Amino acid sequence: VLTGCQTSAPKSGGEAGKTQTVTLKAGHPVAETHPYHLGLVKFAELVNEKTNGQIKVDIYANGQLGNERDMIEGLQLGTLDLVVTSTGPVSNFVPEMGVVDLPFLFRDRRHAYNVLDGPIGQDLLKKFAAKNIVGLAFWENGFRHLTNSKHPVNAPADVQGLKVRTMENPVHQETFRVLGADPTPMAWSEVFTALQQKTIDGQENPIPIIYNQKIYEAQKYLALTGHFYSPSLLLMSKAAFDKLTLEQQKIIQEAAIEAANYEREQIKKQEDEQVDKLKAAGMEITEPDRAAFQEATKSVYDKFAPQFGQDLIQKILDTN
């Protein structure tokens, strides 16, 4: 394996010399069967190949390096180089990011990709720079659905009184509050035990998380509400990024986008297969009327419009 860059490689203020091997430490919160992991493996392969083995990426799954918020703080401190995270804790760092968490904001995947990969999403990614983080690309978590151990959910009224684990995310919490649930933020690592012990009634996540994390072992009912479209993000420590040459930085940025497309495909593929697998595992699945949920959560927009700006919300809604 060649470890030397071409001598014509553009220089930067980076400290990574032309022949020095760099190992980047990457973390994510979920199982190795989940597309986050598959996407990071693809990203690592692309980076390794395009840098002729100069940059290696070591991947730590299952929240080994802490929960999402811990890992994002690790990027700021320079103790961690790369993270794939949901948008859950991100608005604590970049408040404007919370706009993408509004319920029923995105009509479908195509709409989400057009917003996130277009000027609106790219502007949001740039806001990470002020926090010593490089926003490399939007990946995907997926449309989120509701599971619980009490009863089938067919209408908004069925959510009333359910104690639902949510992410540490004000928009998510408010959405479940207006539905009459008791939103309970909790670290992901504690959720499965809490569901088993029935200290919470339910949780909400995309299908690949519900399946890969074996939520069906602790929950009987799944409602395909699709209440939030949840992007994920590939973020990098600015300290680590700045140490690379301009050539290497470009490779990282291109690989992040190429891996994003691959990771999104994996999410879609798993979703298509796993609903049937969840049914086979004994879950009772309902498909509630989304319009009723949309109507019931309208007030969330009123609450957050002053924070995110009605103009930005409207721009997103008006995107094809």
mmCIF file of C-alpha atoms in Angstrom:
data_model
loop_
_atom_site.group_PDB
_atom_site.id
_atom_site.type_symbol
_atom_site.label_atom_id
_atom_site.label_comp_id
_atom_site.label_asym_id
_atom_site.label_seq_id
_atom_site.Cartn_x
_atom_site.Cartn_y
_atom_site.Cartn_z
ATOM 1 C CA VAL A 1 0.000 0.000 0.000
ATOM 2 C CA LEU A 2 1.359 3.378 -0.966
ATOM 3 C CA THR A 3 1.501 5.746 1.968
ATOM 4 C CA GLY A 4 2.964 8.767 0.208
ATOM 5 C CA CYS A 5 0.897 11.570 -1.295
ATOM 6 C CA GLN A 6 1.819 12.910 -4.681
ATOM 7 C CA THR A 7 4.302 15.722 -4.151
ATOM 8 C CA SER A 8 1.924 18.033 -6.001
ATOM 9 C CA ALA A 9 -0.788 17.547 -3.365
ATOM 10 C CA PRO A 10 -2.089 20.927 -2.202
ATOM 11 C CA LYS A 11 -0.722 21.958 1.139
ATOM 12 C CA SER A 12 -2.674 23.342 4.044
ATOM 13 C CA GLY A 13 -1.753 24.434 7.530
ATOM 14 C CA GLY A 14 -2.328 20.793 8.415
ATOM 15 C CA GLU A 15 0.206 18.956 10.492
ATOM 16 C CA ALA A 16 -0.415 15.598 8.821
ATOM 17 C CA GLY A 17 2.757 15.180 6.802
ATOM 18 C CA LYS A 18 2.786 13.759 3.324
ATOM 19 C CA THR A 19 3.600 10.234 4.443
ATOM 20 C CA GLN A 20 2.118 10.194 7.925
ATOM 21 C CA THR A 21 -0.725 7.741 8.567
ATOM 22 C CA VAL A 22 -3.691 9.237 10.386
ATOM 23 C CA THR A 23 -6.169 7.119 12.354
ATOM 24 C CA LEU A 24 -9.554 8.701 12.964
ATOM 25 C CA LYS A 25 -11.768 7.499 15.796
ATOM 26 C CA ALA A 26 -15.464 7.279 14.836
ATOM 27 C CA GLY A 27 -18.406 6.543 17.116
ATOM 28 C CA HIS A 28 -22.127 5.870 16.744
ATOM 29 C CA PRO A 29 -24.878 4.817 19.170
ATOM 30 C CA VAL A 30 -26.410 1.700 17.603
ATOM 31 C CA ALA A 31 -25.847 -1.941 16.643
ATOM 32 C CA GLU A 32 -23.347 -3.073 13.995
ATOM 33 C CA THR A 33 -26.248 -4.336 11.844
ATOM 34 C CA HIS A 34 -27.691 -0.807 11.598
ATOM 35 C CA PRO A 35 -27.075 1.377 8.510
ATOM 36 C CA TYR A 36 -25.135 3.927 10.606
ATOM 37 C CA HIS A 37 -22.472 1.262 11.039
ATOM 38 C CA LEU A 38 -22.698 0.016 7.447
ATOM 39 C CA GLY A 39 -22.377 3.618 6.239
ATOM 40 C CA LEU A 40 -19.323 4.261 8.409
ATOM 41 C CA VAL A 41 -17.706 1.058 7.142
ATOM 42 C CA LYS A 42 -18.314 2.273 3.574
ATOM 43 C CA PHE A 43 -16.936 5.737 4.490
ATOM 44 C CA ALA A 44 -13.816 4.150 6.038
ATOM 45 C CA GLU A 45 -13.238 2.040 2.897
ATOM 46 C CA LEU A 46 -13.617 5.042 0.581
ATOM 47 C CA VAL A 47 -11.281 7.228 2.643
ATOM 48 C CA ASN A 48 -8.683 4.492 2.981
ATOM 49 C CA GLU A 49 -8.767 3.751 -0.733
ATOM 50 C CA LYS A 50 -8.707 7.383 -1.893
ATOM 51 C CA THR A 51 -5.839 8.322 0.438
ATOM 52 C CA ASN A 52 -3.835 5.197 -0.474
ATOM 53 C CA GLY A 53 -4.056 3.970 3.105
ATOM 54 C CA GLN A 54 -2.984 7.280 4.647
ATOM 55 C CA ILE A 55 -6.212 7.731 6.607
ATOM 56 C CA LYS A 56 -7.738 4.876 8.550
ATOM 57 C CA VAL A 57 -11.055 5.058 10.401
ATOM 58 C CA ASP A 58 -11.626 2.986 13.551
ATOM 59 C CA ILE A 59 -15.333 2.515 14.299
ATOM 60 C CA TYR A 60 -16.825 2.128 17.776
ATOM 61 C CA ALA A 61 -20.461 0.945 17.743
ATOM 62 C CA ASN A 62 -23.211 0.636 20.361
ATOM 63 C CA GLY A 63 -22.416 3.857 22.191
ATOM 64 C CA GLN A 64 -19.074 2.482 23.398
ATOM 65 C CA LEU A 65 -17.774 6.066 23.389
ATOM 66 C CA GLY A 66 -20.832 7.490 25.169
ATOM 67 C CA ASN A 67 -24.292 8.635 24.190
ATOM 68 C CA GLU A 68 -24.820 10.976 21.242
ATOM 69 C CA ARG A 69 -24.462 14.143 23.285
ATOM 70 C CA ASP A 70 -21.253 12.848 24.914
ATOM 71 C CA MET A 71 -19.820 12.025 21.499
ATOM 72 C CA ILE A 72 -20.645 15.447 20.043
ATOM 73 C CA GLU A 73 -18.934 17.028 23.054
ATOM 74 C CA GLY A 74 -15.987 14.713 22.310
ATOM 75 C CA LEU A 75 -15.734 16.303 18.842
ATOM 76 C CA GLN A 76 -15.560 19.747 20.436
ATOM 77 C CA LEU A 77 -12.917 18.630 22.912
ATOM 78 C CA GLY A 78 -10.926 16.821 20.221
ATOM 79 C CA THR A 79 -11.115 13.472 22.066
ATOM 80 C CA LEU A 80 -13.150 11.978 19.208
ATOM 81 C CA ASP A 81 -12.835 12.576 15.460
ATOM 82 C CA LEU A 82 -16.093 11.478 13.822
ATOM 83 C CA VAL A 83 -19.671 10.806 14.935
ATOM 84 C CA VAL A 84 -22.828 9.631 13.236
ATOM 85 C CA THR A 85 -25.643 11.036 15.351
ATOM 86 C CA SER A 86 -29.374 11.508 15.122
ATOM 87 C CA THR A 87 -30.618 15.080 15.291
ATOM 88 C CA GLY A 88 -31.827 14.320 18.851
ATOM 89 C CA PRO A 89 -29.223 16.238 20.854
ATOM 90 C CA VAL A 90 -27.941 18.417 18.004
ATOM 91 C CA SER A 91 -30.160 21.437 18.663
ATOM 92 C CA ASN A 92 -28.374 21.779 22.018
ATOM 93 C CA PHE A 93 -25.278 22.698 19.965
ATOM 94 C CA VAL A 94 -26.814 24.334 16.872
ATOM 95 C CA PRO A 95 -30.326 25.528 17.857
ATOM 96 C CA GLU A 96 -31.337 26.198 14.218
ATOM 97 C CA MET A 97 -31.020 22.459 13.480
ATOM 98 C CA GLY A 98 -34.188 21.873 15.501
ATOM 99 C CA VAL A 99 -36.295 23.000 12.547
ATOM 100 C CA VAL A 100 -35.852 19.622 10.808
ATOM 101 C CA ASP A 101 -37.430 17.903 13.828
ATOM 102 C CA LEU A 102 -40.866 19.502 13.369
ATOM 103 C CA PRO A 103 -43.626 16.879 13.043
ATOM 104 C CA PHE A 104 -44.760 16.013 9.505
ATOM 105 C CA LEU A 105 -42.409 18.639 8.045
ATOM 106 C CA PHE A 106 -41.231 16.385 5.215
ATOM 107 C CA ARG A 107 -43.792 14.813 2.904
ATOM 108 C CA ASP A 108 -41.516 11.989 1.836
ATOM 109 C CA ARG A 109 -37.864 11.056 1.397
ATOM 110 C CA ARG A 110 -37.442 12.938 -1.852
ATOM 111 C CA HIS A 111 -38.652 16.146 -0.210
ATOM 112 C CA ALA A 112 -36.260 15.597 2.723
ATOM 113 C CA TYR A 113 -33.262 14.978 0.441
ATOM 114 C CA ASN A 114 -34.037 18.042 -1.700
ATOM 115 C CA VAL A 115 -34.104 20.220 1.421
ATOM 116 C CA LEU A 116 -31.139 18.695 3.259
ATOM 117 C CA ASP A 117 -28.835 18.302 0.248
ATOM 118 C CA GLY A 118 -29.822 21.712 -1.138
ATOM 119 C CA PRO A 119 -29.041 25.249 0.066
ATOM 120 C CA ILE A 120 -31.177 25.009 3.244
ATOM 121 C CA GLY A 121 -29.409 21.899 4.535
ATOM 122 C CA GLN A 122 -25.983 23.133 3.509
ATOM 123 C CA ASP A 123 -26.549 26.399 5.405
ATOM 124 C CA LEU A 124 -27.458 24.369 8.497
ATOM 125 C CA LEU A 125 -24.277 22.267 8.179
ATOM 126 C CA LYS A 126 -22.144 25.424 8.026
ATOM 127 C CA LYS A 127 -23.454 26.511 11.440
ATOM 128 C CA PHE A 128 -21.475 23.721 13.135
ATOM 129 C CA ALA A 129 -18.190 25.517 12.393
ATOM 130 C CA ALA A 130 -18.827 28.009 15.219
ATOM 131 C CA LYS A 131 -18.932 25.027 17.613
ATOM 132 C CA ASN A 132 -15.565 23.602 16.466
ATOM 133 C CA ILE A 133 -17.344 20.920 14.463
ATOM 134 C CA VAL A 134 -17.383 20.236 10.711
ATOM 135 C CA GLY A 135 -20.823 19.227 9.398
ATOM 136 C CA LEU A 136 -19.839 16.799 6.642
ATOM 137 C CA ALA A 137 -23.184 15.468 5.388
ATOM 138 C CA PHE A 138 -26.759 14.579 6.209
ATOM 139 C CA TRP A 139 -27.249 10.839 6.481
ATOM 140 C CA GLU A 140 -30.517 9.157 7.417
ATOM 141 C CA ASN A 141 -32.205 7.761 10.473
ATOM 142 C CA GLY A 142 -35.623 7.531 8.818
ATOM 143 C CA PHE A 143 -39.291 8.206 9.461
ATOM 144 C CA ARG A 144 -40.023 7.616 13.128
ATOM 145 C CA HIS A 145 -42.804 5.348 14.369
ATOM 146 C CA LEU A 146 -44.326 4.696 17.779
ATOM 147 C CA THR A 147 -44.156 1.453 19.782
ATOM 148 C CA ASN A 148 -45.802 0.706 23.126
ATOM 149 C CA SER A 149 -46.730 -2.148 25.452
ATOM 150 C CA LYS A 150 -50.281 -1.003 26.342
ATOM 151 C CA HIS A 151 -52.563 -1.027 23.296
ATOM 152 C CA PRO A 152 -52.745 -0.518 19.521
ATOM 153 C CA VAL A 153 -52.513 3.108 18.348
ATOM 154 C CA ASN A 154 -54.971 4.024 15.596
ATOM 155 C CA ALA A 155 -55.645 7.678 16.377
ATOM 156 C CA PRO A 156 -54.083 10.562 18.314
ATOM 157 C CA ALA A 157 -56.392 9.852 21.290
ATOM 158 C CA ASP A 158 -54.677 6.455 21.713
ATOM 159 C CA VAL A 159 -51.400 8.203 22.576
ATOM 160 C CA GLN A 160 -52.922 10.004 25.573
ATOM 161 C CA GLY A 161 -51.440 8.961 28.903
ATOM 162 C CA LEU A 162 -48.623 6.881 27.393
ATOM 163 C CA LYS A 163 -45.229 7.418 28.977
ATOM 164 C CA VAL A 164 -43.050 7.627 25.864
ATOM 165 C CA ARG A 165 -39.275 7.817 25.815
ATOM 166 C CA THR A 166 -38.197 10.644 23.552
ATOM 167 C CA MET A 167 -34.806 11.997 22.657
ATOM 168 C CA GLU A 168 -33.418 14.959 24.556
ATOM 169 C CA ASN A 169 -35.066 17.197 21.995
ATOM 170 C CA PRO A 170 -37.480 20.041 22.789
ATOM 171 C CA VAL A 171 -39.447 19.710 19.520
ATOM 172 C CA HIS A 172 -39.946 15.963 19.999
ATOM 173 C CA GLN A 173 -40.970 16.434 23.623
ATOM 174 C CA GLU A 174 -43.491 19.157 22.780
ATOM 175 C CA THR A 175 -44.987 17.004 20.006
ATOM 176 C CA PHE A 176 -45.749 14.166 22.406
ATOM 177 C CA ARG A 177 -46.938 16.602 25.056
ATOM 178 C CA VAL A 178 -49.595 18.052 22.726
ATOM 179 C CA LEU A 179 -50.707 14.496 21.911
ATOM 180 C CA GLY A 180 -51.363 14.000 25.627
ATOM 181 C CA ALA A 181 -48.458 11.626 26.230
ATOM 182 C CA ASP A 182 -45.877 11.930 28.984
ATOM 183 C CA PRO A 183 -42.608 12.500 27.047
ATOM 184 C CA THR A 184 -39.677 11.091 28.992
ATOM 185 C CA PRO A 185 -36.166 11.913 27.744
ATOM 186 C CA MET A 186 -33.734 9.101 28.470
ATOM 187 C CA ALA A 187 -30.297 7.990 27.290
ATOM 188 C CA TRP A 188 -30.653 5.363 24.554
ATOM 189 C CA SER A 189 -28.529 2.861 26.498
ATOM 190 C CA GLU A 190 -31.184 2.782 29.255
ATOM 191 C CA VAL A 191 -34.273 2.438 27.053
ATOM 192 C CA PHE A 192 -34.473 -1.330 26.519
ATOM 193 C CA THR A 193 -34.304 -2.089 30.258
ATOM 194 C CA ALA A 194 -36.874 0.635 30.998
ATOM 195 C CA LEU A 195 -39.232 -0.903 28.411
ATOM 196 C CA GLN A 196 -38.744 -4.388 29.870
ATOM 197 C CA GLN A 197 -39.344 -3.165 33.407
ATOM 198 C CA LYS A 198 -42.326 -1.094 32.194
ATOM 199 C CA THR A 199 -41.032 2.104 33.796
ATOM 200 C CA ILE A 200 -41.946 3.591 30.399
ATOM 201 C CA ASP A 201 -44.764 2.435 28.104
ATOM 202 C CA GLY A 202 -43.217 3.140 24.739
ATOM 203 C CA GLN A 203 -40.589 4.726 22.528
ATOM 204 C CA GLU A 204 -40.394 6.116 18.997
ATOM 205 C CA ASN A 205 -37.801 5.382 16.352
ATOM 206 C CA PRO A 206 -37.358 4.409 12.705
ATOM 207 C CA ILE A 207 -37.928 0.766 11.742
ATOM 208 C CA PRO A 208 -34.199 -0.166 11.457
ATOM 209 C CA ILE A 209 -33.648 0.880 15.094
ATOM 210 C CA ILE A 210 -36.802 -0.909 16.298
ATOM 211 C CA TYR A 211 -35.649 -4.092 14.556
ATOM 212 C CA ASN A 212 -31.860 -4.024 14.996
ATOM 213 C CA GLN A 213 -32.117 -3.080 18.681
ATOM 214 C CA LYS A 214 -34.731 -5.850 19.236
ATOM 215 C CA ILE A 215 -37.363 -3.462 20.614
ATOM 216 C CA TYR A 216 -39.949 -6.100 19.607
ATOM 217 C CA GLU A 217 -38.790 -8.222 22.555
ATOM 218 C CA ALA A 218 -40.152 -5.578 24.944
ATOM 219 C CA GLN A 219 -43.008 -3.991 22.947
ATOM 220 C CA LYS A 220 -46.142 -5.539 21.462
ATOM 221 C CA TYR A 221 -47.613 -2.663 19.451
ATOM 222 C CA LEU A 222 -46.144 -0.700 16.539
ATOM 223 C CA ALA A 223 -47.973 2.227 14.924
ATOM 224 C CA LEU A 224 -46.573 3.406 11.583
ATOM 225 C CA THR A 225 -47.120 7.076 12.360
ATOM 226 C CA GLY A 226 -44.101 8.510 10.513
ATOM 227 C CA HIS A 227 -44.484 11.532 12.793
ATOM 228 C CA PHE A 228 -40.938 12.877 12.312
ATOM 229 C CA TYR A 229 -38.468 12.388 9.485
ATOM 230 C CA SER A 230 -35.203 11.960 11.297
ATOM 231 C CA PRO A 231 -32.007 12.787 9.427
ATOM 232 C CA SER A 232 -28.720 11.775 10.916
ATOM 233 C CA LEU A 233 -25.454 13.644 10.551
ATOM 234 C CA LEU A 234 -21.843 12.743 9.943
ATOM 235 C CA LEU A 235 -19.904 15.261 12.023
ATOM 236 C CA MET A 236 -16.155 15.697 12.403
ATOM 237 C CA SER A 237 -13.970 17.405 14.973
ATOM 238 C CA LYS A 238 -12.671 20.658 13.490
ATOM 239 C CA ALA A 239 -9.337 20.032 15.247
ATOM 240 C CA ALA A 240 -8.944 16.701 13.416
ATOM 241 C CA PHE A 241 -10.157 18.128 10.097
ATOM 242 C CA ASP A 242 -7.754 21.077 10.261
ATOM 243 C CA LYS A 243 -4.775 18.741 10.692
ATOM 244 C CA LEU A 244 -5.397 17.206 7.265
ATOM 245 C CA THR A 245 -4.050 18.486 3.960
ATOM 246 C CA LEU A 246 -6.501 20.222 1.610
ATOM 247 C CA GLU A 247 -6.405 17.135 -0.592
ATOM 248 C CA GLN A 248 -7.315 14.879 2.342
ATOM 249 C CA GLN A 249 -10.080 17.251 3.464
ATOM 250 C CA LYS A 250 -11.612 17.078 -0.012
ATOM 251 C CA ILE A 251 -11.466 13.263 0.081
ATOM 252 C CA ILE A 252 -13.205 13.215 3.488
ATOM 253 C CA GLN A 253 -15.952 15.538 2.239
ATOM 254 C CA GLU A 254 -16.550 13.548 -0.953
ATOM 255 C CA ALA A 255 -16.522 10.215 0.895
ATOM 256 C CA ALA A 256 -19.062 11.581 3.413
ATOM 257 C CA ILE A 257 -21.511 12.305 0.586
ATOM 258 C CA GLU A 258 -20.879 9.038 -1.252
ATOM 259 C CA ALA A 259 -21.341 7.109 2.000
ATOM 260 C CA ALA A 260 -24.520 9.137 2.725
ATOM 261 C CA ASN A 261 -26.119 7.836 -0.468
ATOM 262 C CA TYR A 262 -25.122 4.276 0.430
ATOM 263 C CA GLU A 263 -26.353 4.605 4.036
ATOM 264 C CA ARG A 264 -29.714 6.003 2.893
ATOM 265 C CA GLU A 265 -30.124 3.041 0.536
ATOM 266 C CA GLN A 266 -29.450 0.660 3.429
ATOM 267 C CA ILE A 267 -32.091 2.391 5.594
ATOM 268 C CA LYS A 268 -34.667 2.069 2.801
ATOM 269 C CA LYS A 269 -33.749 -1.581 2.172
ATOM 270 C CA GLN A 270 -33.964 -2.491 5.863
ATOM 271 C CA GLU A 271 -37.271 -0.643 6.287
ATOM 272 C CA ASP A 272 -38.803 -2.544 3.386
ATOM 273 C CA GLU A 273 -37.743 -5.913 4.818
ATOM 274 C CA GLN A 274 -38.105 -5.325 8.530
ATOM 275 C CA VAL A 275 -41.782 -4.393 8.868
ATOM 276 C CA ASP A 276 -42.611 -7.991 7.877
ATOM 277 C CA LYS A 277 -39.914 -9.313 10.208
ATOM 278 C CA LEU A 278 -41.394 -7.320 13.104
ATOM 279 C CA LYS A 279 -44.815 -8.785 12.309
ATOM 280 C CA ALA A 280 -43.295 -12.269 12.272
ATOM 281 C CA ALA A 281 -41.662 -11.517 15.637
ATOM 282 C CA GLY A 282 -45.141 -10.981 17.096
ATOM 283 C CA MET A 283 -45.692 -7.230 16.882
ATOM 284 C CA GLU A 284 -49.192 -5.997 16.157
ATOM 285 C CA ILE A 285 -48.831 -3.263 13.522
ATOM 286 C CA THR A 286 -51.314 -0.475 12.819
ATOM 287 C CA GLU A 287 -51.270 2.238 10.142
ATOM 288 C CA PRO A 288 -52.985 5.285 11.656
ATOM 289 C CA ASP A 289 -54.343 8.163 9.593
ATOM 290 C CA ARG A 290 -51.389 10.544 9.362
ATOM 291 C CA ALA A 291 -53.631 13.523 8.603
ATOM 292 C CA ALA A 292 -55.270 13.203 12.037
ATOM 293 C CA PHE A 293 -51.854 13.235 13.727
ATOM 294 C CA GLN A 294 -50.750 16.153 11.564
ATOM 295 C CA GLU A 295 -53.811 18.143 12.648
ATOM 296 C CA ALA A 296 -53.287 17.216 16.314
ATOM 297 C CA THR A 297 -49.669 18.454 16.315
ATOM 298 C CA LYS A 298 -50.168 21.762 14.448
ATOM 299 C CA SER A 299 -49.630 23.828 17.606
ATOM 300 C CA VAL A 300 -45.994 22.638 17.735
ATOM 301 C CA TYR A 301 -45.332 24.869 14.696
ATOM 302 C CA ASP A 302 -46.872 27.876 16.465
ATOM 303 C CA LYS A 303 -44.679 27.308 19.494
ATOM 304 C CA PHE A 304 -41.399 27.014 17.555
ATOM 305 C CA ALA A 305 -42.008 29.396 14.620
ATOM 306 C CA PRO A 306 -40.548 32.371 16.545
ATOM 307 C CA GLN A 307 -37.391 30.355 17.248
ATOM 308 C CA PHE A 308 -36.789 28.867 13.779
ATOM 309 C CA GLY A 309 -38.413 31.626 11.730
ATOM 310 C CA GLN A 310 -41.671 31.211 9.837
ATOM 311 C CA ASP A 311 -39.784 32.036 6.609
ATOM 312 C CA LEU A 312 -37.433 29.073 6.988
ATOM 313 C CA ILE A 313 -40.290 26.700 7.852
ATOM 314 C CA GLN A 314 -42.245 27.927 4.819
ATOM 315 C CA LYS A 315 -39.191 27.561 2.555
ATOM 316 C CA ILE A 316 -38.872 23.929 3.641
ATOM 317 C CA LEU A 317 -42.592 23.251 3.124
ATOM 318 C CA ASP A 318 -42.449 24.908 -0.327
ATOM 319 C CA THR A 319 -39.452 22.853 -1.527
ATOM 320 C CA ASN A 320 -40.409 20.190 -4.081
#
